[in-house]
mmCIF file of C-alpha atoms in Angstrom:
data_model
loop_
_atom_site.group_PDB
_atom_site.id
_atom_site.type_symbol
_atom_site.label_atom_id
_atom_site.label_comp_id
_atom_site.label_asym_id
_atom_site.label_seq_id
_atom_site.Cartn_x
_atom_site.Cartn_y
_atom_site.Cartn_z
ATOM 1 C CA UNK A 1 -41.161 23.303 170.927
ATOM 2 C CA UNK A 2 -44.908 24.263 170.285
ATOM 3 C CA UNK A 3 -45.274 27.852 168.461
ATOM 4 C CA UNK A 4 -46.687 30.384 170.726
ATOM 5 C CA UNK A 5 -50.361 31.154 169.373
ATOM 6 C CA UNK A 6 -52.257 34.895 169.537
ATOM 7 C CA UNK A 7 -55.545 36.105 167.671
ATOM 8 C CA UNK A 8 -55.242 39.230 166.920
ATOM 9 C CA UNK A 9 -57.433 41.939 168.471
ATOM 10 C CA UNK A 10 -59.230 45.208 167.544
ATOM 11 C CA UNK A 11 -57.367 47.510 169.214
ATOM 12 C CA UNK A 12 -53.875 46.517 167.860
ATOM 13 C CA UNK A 13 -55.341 47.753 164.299
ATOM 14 C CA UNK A 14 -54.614 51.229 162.227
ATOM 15 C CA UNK A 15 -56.818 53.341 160.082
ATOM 16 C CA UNK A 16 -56.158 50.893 157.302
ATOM 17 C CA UNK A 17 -57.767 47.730 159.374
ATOM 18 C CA UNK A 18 -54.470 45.939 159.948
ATOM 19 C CA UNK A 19 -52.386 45.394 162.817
ATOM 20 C CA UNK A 20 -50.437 48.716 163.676
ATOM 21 C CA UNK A 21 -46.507 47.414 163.273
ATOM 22 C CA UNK A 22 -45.653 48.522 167.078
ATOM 23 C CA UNK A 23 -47.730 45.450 168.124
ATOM 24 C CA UNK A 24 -45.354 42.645 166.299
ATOM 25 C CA UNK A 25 -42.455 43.812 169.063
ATOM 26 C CA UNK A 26 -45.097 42.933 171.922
ATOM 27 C CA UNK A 27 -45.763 39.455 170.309
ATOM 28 C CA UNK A 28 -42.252 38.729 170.067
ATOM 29 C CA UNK A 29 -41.718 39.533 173.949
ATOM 30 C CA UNK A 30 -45.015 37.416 174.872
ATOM 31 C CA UNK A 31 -43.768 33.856 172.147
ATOM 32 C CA UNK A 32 -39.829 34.522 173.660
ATOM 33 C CA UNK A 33 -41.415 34.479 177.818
ATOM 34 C CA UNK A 34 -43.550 31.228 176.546
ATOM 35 C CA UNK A 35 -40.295 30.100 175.039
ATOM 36 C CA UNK A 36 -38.500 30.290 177.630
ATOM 37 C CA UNK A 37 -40.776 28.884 180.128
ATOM 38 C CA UNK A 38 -41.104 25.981 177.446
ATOM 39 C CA UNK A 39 -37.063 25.393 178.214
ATOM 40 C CA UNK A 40 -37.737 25.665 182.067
ATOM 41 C CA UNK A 41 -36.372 29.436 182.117
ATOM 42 C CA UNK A 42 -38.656 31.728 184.531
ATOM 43 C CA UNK A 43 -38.572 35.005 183.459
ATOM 44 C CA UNK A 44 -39.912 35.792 186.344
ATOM 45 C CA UNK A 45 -37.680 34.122 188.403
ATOM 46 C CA UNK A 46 -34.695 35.220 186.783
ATOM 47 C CA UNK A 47 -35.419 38.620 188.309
ATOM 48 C CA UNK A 48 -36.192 37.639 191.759
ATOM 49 C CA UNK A 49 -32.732 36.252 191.364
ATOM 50 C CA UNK A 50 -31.329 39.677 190.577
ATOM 51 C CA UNK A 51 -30.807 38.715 186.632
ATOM 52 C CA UNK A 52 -32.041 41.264 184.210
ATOM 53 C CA UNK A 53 -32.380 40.222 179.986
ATOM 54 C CA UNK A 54 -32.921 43.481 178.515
ATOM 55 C CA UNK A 55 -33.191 43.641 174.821
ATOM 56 C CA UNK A 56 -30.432 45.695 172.988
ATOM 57 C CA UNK A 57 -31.287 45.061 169.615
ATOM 58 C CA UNK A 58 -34.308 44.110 167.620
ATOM 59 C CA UNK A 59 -35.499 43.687 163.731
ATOM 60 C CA UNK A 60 -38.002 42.612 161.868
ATOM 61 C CA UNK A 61 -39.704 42.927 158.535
ATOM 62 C CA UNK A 62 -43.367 42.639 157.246
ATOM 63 C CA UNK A 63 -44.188 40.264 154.700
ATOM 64 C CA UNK A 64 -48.105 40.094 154.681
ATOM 65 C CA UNK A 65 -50.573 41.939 156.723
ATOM 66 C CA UNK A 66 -53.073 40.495 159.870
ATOM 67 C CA UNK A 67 -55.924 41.807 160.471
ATOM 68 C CA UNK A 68 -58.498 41.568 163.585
ATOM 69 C CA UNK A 69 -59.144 38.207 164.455
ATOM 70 C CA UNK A 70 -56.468 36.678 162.642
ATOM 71 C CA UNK A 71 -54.856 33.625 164.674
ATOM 72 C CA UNK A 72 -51.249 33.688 164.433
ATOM 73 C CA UNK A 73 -48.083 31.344 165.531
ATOM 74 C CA UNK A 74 -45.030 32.490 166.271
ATOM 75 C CA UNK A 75 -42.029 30.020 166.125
ATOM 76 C CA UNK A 76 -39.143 31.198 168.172
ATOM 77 C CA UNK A 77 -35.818 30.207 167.965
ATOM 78 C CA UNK A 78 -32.425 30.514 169.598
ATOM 79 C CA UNK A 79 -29.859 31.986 167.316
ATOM 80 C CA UNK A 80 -26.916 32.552 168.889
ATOM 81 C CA UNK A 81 -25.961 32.072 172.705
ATOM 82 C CA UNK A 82 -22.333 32.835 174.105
ATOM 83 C CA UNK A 83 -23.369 32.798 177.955
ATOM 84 C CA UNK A 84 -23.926 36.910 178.148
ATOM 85 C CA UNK A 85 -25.789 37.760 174.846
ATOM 86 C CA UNK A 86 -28.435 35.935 173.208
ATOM 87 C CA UNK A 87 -30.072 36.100 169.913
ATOM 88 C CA UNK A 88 -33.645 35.069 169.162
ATOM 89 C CA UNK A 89 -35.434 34.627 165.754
ATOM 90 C CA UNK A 90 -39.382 34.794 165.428
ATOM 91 C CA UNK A 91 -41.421 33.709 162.247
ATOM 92 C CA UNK A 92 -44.978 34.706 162.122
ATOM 93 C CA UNK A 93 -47.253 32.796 160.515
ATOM 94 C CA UNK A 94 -51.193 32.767 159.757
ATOM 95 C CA UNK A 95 -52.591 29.987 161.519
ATOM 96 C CA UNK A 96 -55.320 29.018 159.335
ATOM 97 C CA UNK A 97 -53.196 29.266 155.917
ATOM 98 C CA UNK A 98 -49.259 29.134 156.637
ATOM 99 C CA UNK A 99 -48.722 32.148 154.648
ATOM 100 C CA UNK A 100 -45.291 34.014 156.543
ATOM 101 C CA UNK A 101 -46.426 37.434 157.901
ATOM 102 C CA UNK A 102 -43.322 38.629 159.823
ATOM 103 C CA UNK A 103 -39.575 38.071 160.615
ATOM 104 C CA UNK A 104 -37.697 39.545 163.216
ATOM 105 C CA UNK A 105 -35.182 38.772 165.783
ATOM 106 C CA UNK A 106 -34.029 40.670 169.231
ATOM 107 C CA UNK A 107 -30.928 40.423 171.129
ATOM 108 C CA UNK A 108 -30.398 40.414 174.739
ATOM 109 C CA UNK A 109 -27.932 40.701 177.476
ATOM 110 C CA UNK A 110 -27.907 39.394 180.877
ATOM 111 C CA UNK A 111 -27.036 42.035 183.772
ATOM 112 C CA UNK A 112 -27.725 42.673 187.087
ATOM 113 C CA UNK A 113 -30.008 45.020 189.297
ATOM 114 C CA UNK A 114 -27.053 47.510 188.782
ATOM 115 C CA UNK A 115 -26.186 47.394 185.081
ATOM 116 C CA UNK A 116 -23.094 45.026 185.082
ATOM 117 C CA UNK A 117 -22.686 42.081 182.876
ATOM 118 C CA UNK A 118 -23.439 38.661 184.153
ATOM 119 C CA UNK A 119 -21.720 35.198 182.890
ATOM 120 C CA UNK A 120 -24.904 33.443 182.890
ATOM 121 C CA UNK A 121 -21.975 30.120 182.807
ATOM 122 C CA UNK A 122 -20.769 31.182 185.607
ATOM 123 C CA UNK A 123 -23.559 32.481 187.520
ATOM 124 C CA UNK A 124 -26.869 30.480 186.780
ATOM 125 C CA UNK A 125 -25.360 27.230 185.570
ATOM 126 C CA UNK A 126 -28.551 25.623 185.205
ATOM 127 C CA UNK A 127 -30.040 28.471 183.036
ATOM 128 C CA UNK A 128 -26.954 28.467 180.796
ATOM 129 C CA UNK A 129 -26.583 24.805 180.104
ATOM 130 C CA UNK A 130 -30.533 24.992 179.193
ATOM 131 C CA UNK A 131 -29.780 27.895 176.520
ATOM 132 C CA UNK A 132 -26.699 26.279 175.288
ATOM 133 C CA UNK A 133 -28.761 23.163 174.605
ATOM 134 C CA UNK A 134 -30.803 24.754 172.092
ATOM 135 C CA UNK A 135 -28.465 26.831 170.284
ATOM 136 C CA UNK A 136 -28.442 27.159 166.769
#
């Protein structure tokens, strides 16, 4: 799978000229929706089919600043999957040196349109056996 790729931009930064911290959550949202679409998963779609993955638990922790204009990948990878939560890791690195900037991962559920749990086995085969594939 190709890392997800984002230069940084000016209005993500603090006072201190680096990227503000709140902005590493929305970069792990945008590498796990090119992830999935990388595995054939719609996000999109999943919705329009009543599926909703929202994330119950996320973590992370800095290890070197970006600043503006700073290219960054973001490998994401599938942790754990049981078939109604998922687990995803994300390692941020600095494009043009390697050098790690940030670790995190998030955890998700699958539900429907009314809050109840959904067997993703049982009720999007297709989408499970793709997540199963690549599990850790």
């Amino acid at each position: 799978m190709r890392p997800y790729e984002y230069k940084a931009q000016y209005y993500e930064t603090d006072q201190m000229g680096v990227i503000h911290h709140s902005n590493y959550i929305r970069w792990m949202e945008s590498a796990r929706i090119d992830y999935l679409e990388q595995l054939g998963i719609s996000y999109s779609q999943m919705e329009q089919e009543g599926v909703v993955s929202p994330v119950v638990e996320i973590s992370g922790r800095y290890r070197s600043m970006v600043h503006f204009g700073d290219t960054v990948e973001i490998q994401v990878q599938i942790e754990k999957y049981n078939g109604v939560k998922l687990t995803i890791s994300y390692e941020i690195t600095d494009k043009a040196t390697g050098e790690l900037r940030f670790t995190g991962t998030s955890s998700h559920c699958f539900i429907d349109r009314e809050g109840k749990i959904i067997s993703m086995k049982r009720a999007f085969p297709r989408i499970h056996e793709l997540l199963s594939r690549t599990n850790a």
